[in-house]
Amino acid sequence: MQSIFDTIKHCALEIDRAIKSEDLGYCDSANASGDDQLKLDIKSDAIIEKAFSGHPLVKSLVSEEKEGELVMNETGKYTICYDPLDGSSLVDVNLSVGSIFGIYDGELKGENLVASAYVVYGPRIELVTVVKGEAPKHYRAQNDTFLTVYETLQLNKKGKLNAPGGTQQHWYDYHKSFIDKLFAEGYRLRYSGGMVPDLHQILLKGGGIFSYPGTSDKPEGKLRQLFEVLPFALVYEAAGGEAVDHKGHRLLELAPLHVHDTTPCFFGSRYEIAKLKEAYGV
Ligand code: P6P
């Protein structure tokens, strides 16, 4: 898996250079989920596709920016599902964004996710990698070299941060009550609109909860299973936290019918996830 993580490090440095130098404008196209595409989305996607083409272990790629699966090497073992530049619309207001990678062995479903990684493009480039069954590892780039920050990352049983996603006017009453109760307990609001820095912050600051629920206008939520939700679920569970859907099921038990399927998702410390299950009656 290290050669795949090393390729991700190469992509991260190239994408960071693109963020800092390329045109921030929109293309006249939309991705498979109907999101407007920035030139940076297309550029980041091309960087990753080029970097993995010819990699002996990689059979195919699935990108948030493209409809289907790109098969590159029939003898390869893994399929990499990725969001090349998540939250890219935040670049033009100078907020942190990220890339997310899920490495699957076989059918594209949670139980076949064997590793994941994400990159945060902020004041510094940071990388977190995890192999199934191992603790997540945290790196920070200095002069194009990724140095280990923490050998392992661990969430406290209870945290202090609350990152409530989704359009509040479309929240279900029981979800609003759950969020309000956390704030009444003194949780601090930490939500930027970028899932990568928002989840990274909770992981590094000891815990709390990130939620992107189903809503009356989007009952299946917004975040995509294969290349946004499941990779973070592997990281959070490996860090001693939990990652569940609105039924209280582990996100890593999901098996999407389509590569762009979404799901309501909740990532956090054990205390907050227990409170969520209570609020949802699951
Ligand atoms: P909202 C960014 O577009 C994204 O996919 C995630 O990074 C983020 O958590 C979410 O959407 C934000 O969505 O509805 O709160 O703007």
mmCIF file of C-alpha atoms in Angstrom, residues 82-272:
data_model
loop_
_atom_site.group_PDB
_atom_site.id
_atom_site.type_symbol
_atom_site.label_atom_id
_atom_site.label_comp_id
_atom_site.label_asym_id
_atom_site.label_seq_id
_atom_site.Cartn_x
_atom_site.Cartn_y
_atom_site.Cartn_z
ATOM 1 C CA TYR A 82 -11.443 9.613 -5.048
ATOM 2 C CA ASP A 83 -12.699 13.153 -4.717
ATOM 3 C CA PRO A 84 -9.875 15.138 -6.285
ATOM 4 C CA LEU A 85 -10.664 18.494 -4.696
ATOM 5 C CA ASP A 86 -13.471 18.347 -2.162
ATOM 6 C CA GLY A 87 -14.961 21.722 -1.262
ATOM 7 C CA SER A 88 -13.186 23.340 -4.217
ATOM 8 C CA SER A 89 -15.591 26.306 -4.178
ATOM 9 C CA LEU A 90 -13.906 27.343 -0.897
ATOM 10 C CA VAL A 91 -10.595 28.030 -2.676
ATOM 11 C CA ASP A 92 -11.742 31.433 -3.918
ATOM 12 C CA VAL A 93 -12.507 32.526 -0.338
ATOM 13 C CA ASN A 94 -9.116 31.155 0.759
ATOM 14 C CA LEU A 95 -10.431 28.400 3.039
ATOM 15 C CA SER A 96 -8.909 24.935 3.351
ATOM 16 C CA VAL A 97 -9.952 22.159 0.940
ATOM 17 C CA GLY A 98 -8.948 18.533 0.502
ATOM 18 C CA SER A 99 -8.555 15.368 -1.567
ATOM 19 C CA ILE A 100 -10.048 12.069 -0.416
ATOM 20 C CA PHE A 101 -9.053 8.533 -1.522
ATOM 21 C CA GLY A 102 -10.668 5.144 -0.862
ATOM 22 C CA ILE A 103 -8.700 2.034 -1.901
ATOM 23 C CA TYR A 104 -11.014 -0.936 -2.552
ATOM 24 C CA ASP A 105 -10.113 -4.593 -3.150
ATOM 25 C CA GLY A 106 -12.943 -6.121 -5.183
ATOM 26 C CA GLU A 107 -16.565 -4.974 -5.347
ATOM 27 C CA LEU A 108 -16.989 -1.301 -4.454
ATOM 28 C CA LYS A 109 -18.530 -1.515 -0.982
ATOM 29 C CA GLY A 110 -17.578 -0.695 2.581
ATOM 30 C CA GLU A 111 -16.328 -4.115 3.608
ATOM 31 C CA ASN A 112 -13.855 -4.080 0.690
ATOM 32 C CA LEU A 113 -12.296 -0.764 1.655
ATOM 33 C CA VAL A 114 -8.760 -1.834 2.579
ATOM 34 C CA ALA A 115 -7.173 1.590 3.009
ATOM 35 C CA SER A 116 -7.926 5.277 2.730
ATOM 36 C CA ALA A 117 -6.162 8.626 2.752
ATOM 37 C CA TYR A 118 -6.999 12.282 2.740
ATOM 38 C CA VAL A 119 -5.005 15.459 2.117
ATOM 39 C CA VAL A 120 -5.749 18.871 3.628
ATOM 40 C CA TYR A 121 -4.608 21.901 1.597
ATOM 41 C CA GLY A 122 -4.442 24.654 4.207
ATOM 42 C CA PRO A 123 -1.711 26.795 5.779
ATOM 43 C CA ARG A 124 0.230 23.534 5.485
ATOM 44 C CA ILE A 125 -0.316 20.370 3.428
ATOM 45 C CA GLU A 126 -1.308 17.539 5.775
ATOM 46 C CA LEU A 127 -1.901 13.884 4.960
ATOM 47 C CA VAL A 128 -3.632 11.143 6.952
ATOM 48 C CA THR A 129 -3.402 7.532 5.805
ATOM 49 C CA VAL A 130 -4.923 4.374 7.234
ATOM 50 C CA VAL A 131 -4.709 0.675 6.393
ATOM 51 C CA LYS A 132 -7.632 -1.461 7.601
ATOM 52 C CA GLY A 133 -6.802 -2.910 11.020
ATOM 53 C CA GLU A 134 -4.063 -0.365 11.755
ATOM 54 C CA ALA A 135 -3.988 3.055 13.458
ATOM 55 C CA PRO A 136 -4.171 6.128 11.198
ATOM 56 C CA LYS A 137 -0.910 7.970 10.510
ATOM 57 C CA HIS A 138 -0.521 11.742 10.205
ATOM 58 C CA TYR A 139 2.075 13.559 8.044
ATOM 59 C CA ARG A 140 2.887 17.233 7.350
ATOM 60 C CA ALA A 141 4.717 18.422 4.225
ATOM 61 C CA GLN A 142 7.836 20.496 4.715
ATOM 62 C CA ASN A 143 9.691 21.547 1.551
ATOM 63 C CA ASP A 144 7.919 18.840 -0.485
ATOM 64 C CA THR A 145 8.783 16.104 2.043
ATOM 65 C CA PHE A 146 6.050 14.495 4.193
ATOM 66 C CA LEU A 147 7.239 14.184 7.808
ATOM 67 C CA THR A 148 5.429 12.049 10.386
ATOM 68 C CA VAL A 149 3.495 14.107 12.938
ATOM 69 C CA TYR A 150 1.762 11.389 14.919
ATOM 70 C CA GLU A 151 2.447 7.683 14.576
ATOM 71 C CA THR A 152 -1.169 7.136 15.674
ATOM 72 C CA LEU A 153 -4.230 9.403 15.892
ATOM 73 C CA GLN A 154 -6.820 8.741 18.605
ATOM 74 C CA LEU A 155 -10.217 10.296 19.382
ATOM 75 C CA ASN A 156 -11.226 10.897 23.018
ATOM 76 C CA LYS A 157 -14.378 9.102 24.209
ATOM 77 C CA LYS A 158 -16.088 12.519 24.348
ATOM 78 C CA GLY A 159 -15.087 15.720 22.536
ATOM 79 C CA LYS A 160 -15.992 19.393 22.419
ATOM 80 C CA LEU A 161 -16.542 20.206 18.726
ATOM 81 C CA ASN A 162 -19.797 20.120 16.776
ATOM 82 C CA ALA A 163 -19.781 20.333 12.963
ATOM 83 C CA PRO A 164 -23.461 20.305 11.868
ATOM 84 C CA GLY A 165 -23.837 20.089 8.067
ATOM 85 C CA GLY A 166 -26.859 20.394 5.855
ATOM 86 C CA THR A 167 -29.374 23.181 5.334
ATOM 87 C CA GLN A 168 -30.874 23.885 8.754
ATOM 88 C CA GLN A 169 -34.311 24.837 7.392
ATOM 89 C CA HIS A 170 -34.584 21.275 6.010
ATOM 90 C CA TRP A 171 -33.387 19.444 9.143
ATOM 91 C CA TYR A 172 -35.836 16.985 10.698
ATOM 92 C CA ASP A 173 -37.034 18.109 14.169
ATOM 93 C CA TYR A 174 -35.283 15.246 15.986
ATOM 94 C CA HIS A 175 -31.998 16.178 14.273
ATOM 95 C CA LYS A 176 -32.344 19.851 15.225
ATOM 96 C CA SER A 177 -33.080 18.858 18.818
ATOM 97 C CA PHE A 178 -29.958 16.622 18.868
ATOM 98 C CA ILE A 179 -27.733 19.445 17.557
ATOM 99 C CA ASP A 180 -29.222 22.024 19.951
ATOM 100 C CA LYS A 181 -28.679 19.719 22.948
ATOM 101 C CA LEU A 182 -24.971 19.405 22.122
ATOM 102 C CA PHE A 183 -24.633 23.179 21.991
ATOM 103 C CA ALA A 184 -26.549 23.401 25.302
ATOM 104 C CA GLU A 185 -23.853 21.070 26.722
ATOM 105 C CA GLY A 186 -21.217 23.637 25.693
ATOM 106 C CA TYR A 187 -19.987 22.179 22.372
ATOM 107 C CA ARG A 188 -18.249 24.652 20.092
ATOM 108 C CA LEU A 189 -19.442 25.196 16.506
ATOM 109 C CA ARG A 190 -16.703 24.275 14.024
ATOM 110 C CA TYR A 191 -18.081 24.093 10.447
ATOM 111 C CA SER A 192 -16.374 25.521 7.337
ATOM 112 C CA GLY A 193 -18.333 23.758 4.566
ATOM 113 C CA GLY A 194 -15.293 21.648 3.725
ATOM 114 C CA MET A 195 -15.665 18.096 5.058
ATOM 115 C CA VAL A 196 -11.916 17.394 4.888
ATOM 116 C CA PRO A 197 -10.727 20.245 7.159
ATOM 117 C CA ASP A 198 -13.864 19.917 9.329
ATOM 118 C CA LEU A 199 -13.292 16.199 9.977
ATOM 119 C CA HIS A 200 -9.510 16.693 10.284
ATOM 120 C CA GLN A 201 -10.018 19.345 12.977
ATOM 121 C CA ILE A 202 -12.257 17.063 15.082
ATOM 122 C CA LEU A 203 -9.740 14.210 14.705
ATOM 123 C CA LEU A 204 -6.812 16.378 15.801
ATOM 124 C CA LYS A 205 -8.652 18.298 18.530
ATOM 125 C CA GLY A 206 -9.664 15.172 20.414
ATOM 126 C CA GLY A 207 -13.174 14.595 19.244
ATOM 127 C CA GLY A 208 -16.774 15.716 18.845
ATOM 128 C CA ILE A 209 -19.113 15.030 15.946
ATOM 129 C CA PHE A 210 -19.446 15.866 12.247
ATOM 130 C CA SER A 211 -22.935 15.323 10.877
ATOM 131 C CA TYR A 212 -24.364 15.550 7.396
ATOM 132 C CA PRO A 213 -27.909 14.230 7.897
ATOM 133 C CA GLY A 214 -30.705 13.319 5.572
ATOM 134 C CA THR A 215 -32.972 16.349 5.191
ATOM 135 C CA SER A 216 -36.469 16.983 3.853
ATOM 136 C CA ASP A 217 -34.966 18.206 0.574
ATOM 137 C CA LYS A 218 -32.166 15.583 0.453
ATOM 138 C CA PRO A 219 -33.357 12.483 2.392
ATOM 139 C CA GLU A 220 -30.266 10.501 1.292
ATOM 140 C CA GLY A 221 -27.907 13.289 2.351
ATOM 141 C CA LYS A 222 -25.308 14.950 0.118
ATOM 142 C CA LEU A 223 -21.968 13.254 0.725
ATOM 143 C CA ARG A 224 -20.924 10.451 -1.639
ATOM 144 C CA GLN A 225 -20.350 7.015 -0.130
ATOM 145 C CA LEU A 226 -17.392 5.639 -2.093
ATOM 146 C CA PHE A 227 -15.082 8.632 -2.247
ATOM 147 C CA GLU A 228 -16.123 10.876 0.656
ATOM 148 C CA VAL A 229 -17.962 8.996 3.427
ATOM 149 C CA LEU A 230 -16.407 5.514 3.536
ATOM 150 C CA PRO A 231 -12.746 6.676 3.442
ATOM 151 C CA PHE A 232 -13.385 8.897 6.486
ATOM 152 C CA ALA A 233 -15.376 6.134 8.206
ATOM 153 C CA LEU A 234 -12.264 3.913 8.056
ATOM 154 C CA VAL A 235 -10.118 6.704 9.530
ATOM 155 C CA TYR A 236 -12.551 7.516 12.349
ATOM 156 C CA GLU A 237 -13.109 3.898 13.377
ATOM 157 C CA ALA A 238 -9.337 3.293 13.304
ATOM 158 C CA ALA A 239 -8.917 6.342 15.568
ATOM 159 C CA GLY A 240 -11.291 4.828 18.154
ATOM 160 C CA GLY A 241 -14.408 6.706 17.045
ATOM 161 C CA GLU A 242 -17.574 5.633 15.257
ATOM 162 C CA ALA A 243 -19.073 6.340 11.831
ATOM 163 C CA VAL A 244 -22.771 5.553 11.325
ATOM 164 C CA ASP A 245 -25.729 6.361 9.110
ATOM 165 C CA HIS A 246 -29.221 7.547 10.164
ATOM 166 C CA LYS A 247 -30.217 3.953 11.030
ATOM 167 C CA GLY A 248 -27.287 3.611 13.412
ATOM 168 C CA HIS A 249 -25.566 1.154 11.055
ATOM 169 C CA ARG A 250 -21.799 1.313 10.547
ATOM 170 C CA LEU A 251 -21.111 3.255 7.358
ATOM 171 C CA LEU A 252 -18.515 0.590 6.468
ATOM 172 C CA GLU A 253 -21.393 -1.883 6.072
ATOM 173 C CA LEU A 254 -22.836 0.126 3.172
ATOM 174 C CA ALA A 255 -22.870 -1.257 -0.372
ATOM 175 C CA PRO A 256 -23.879 1.514 -2.821
ATOM 176 C CA LEU A 257 -25.920 0.568 -5.893
ATOM 177 C CA HIS A 258 -24.319 3.360 -7.944
ATOM 178 C CA VAL A 259 -20.805 4.835 -7.659
ATOM 179 C CA HIS A 260 -22.234 8.296 -6.935
ATOM 180 C CA ASP A 261 -24.725 7.212 -4.244
ATOM 181 C CA THR A 262 -24.866 9.398 -1.134
ATOM 182 C CA THR A 263 -25.802 8.662 2.486
ATOM 183 C CA PRO A 264 -26.635 10.529 5.667
ATOM 184 C CA CYS A 265 -23.460 10.262 7.737
ATOM 185 C CA PHE A 266 -22.236 10.913 11.275
ATOM 186 C CA PHE A 267 -18.600 10.692 12.351
ATOM 187 C CA GLY A 268 -17.403 11.186 15.904
ATOM 188 C CA SER A 269 -16.392 10.143 19.383
ATOM 189 C CA ARG A 270 -18.302 7.366 21.091
ATOM 190 C CA TYR A 271 -20.285 9.620 23.453
ATOM 191 C CA GLU A 272 -21.636 11.814 20.656
#
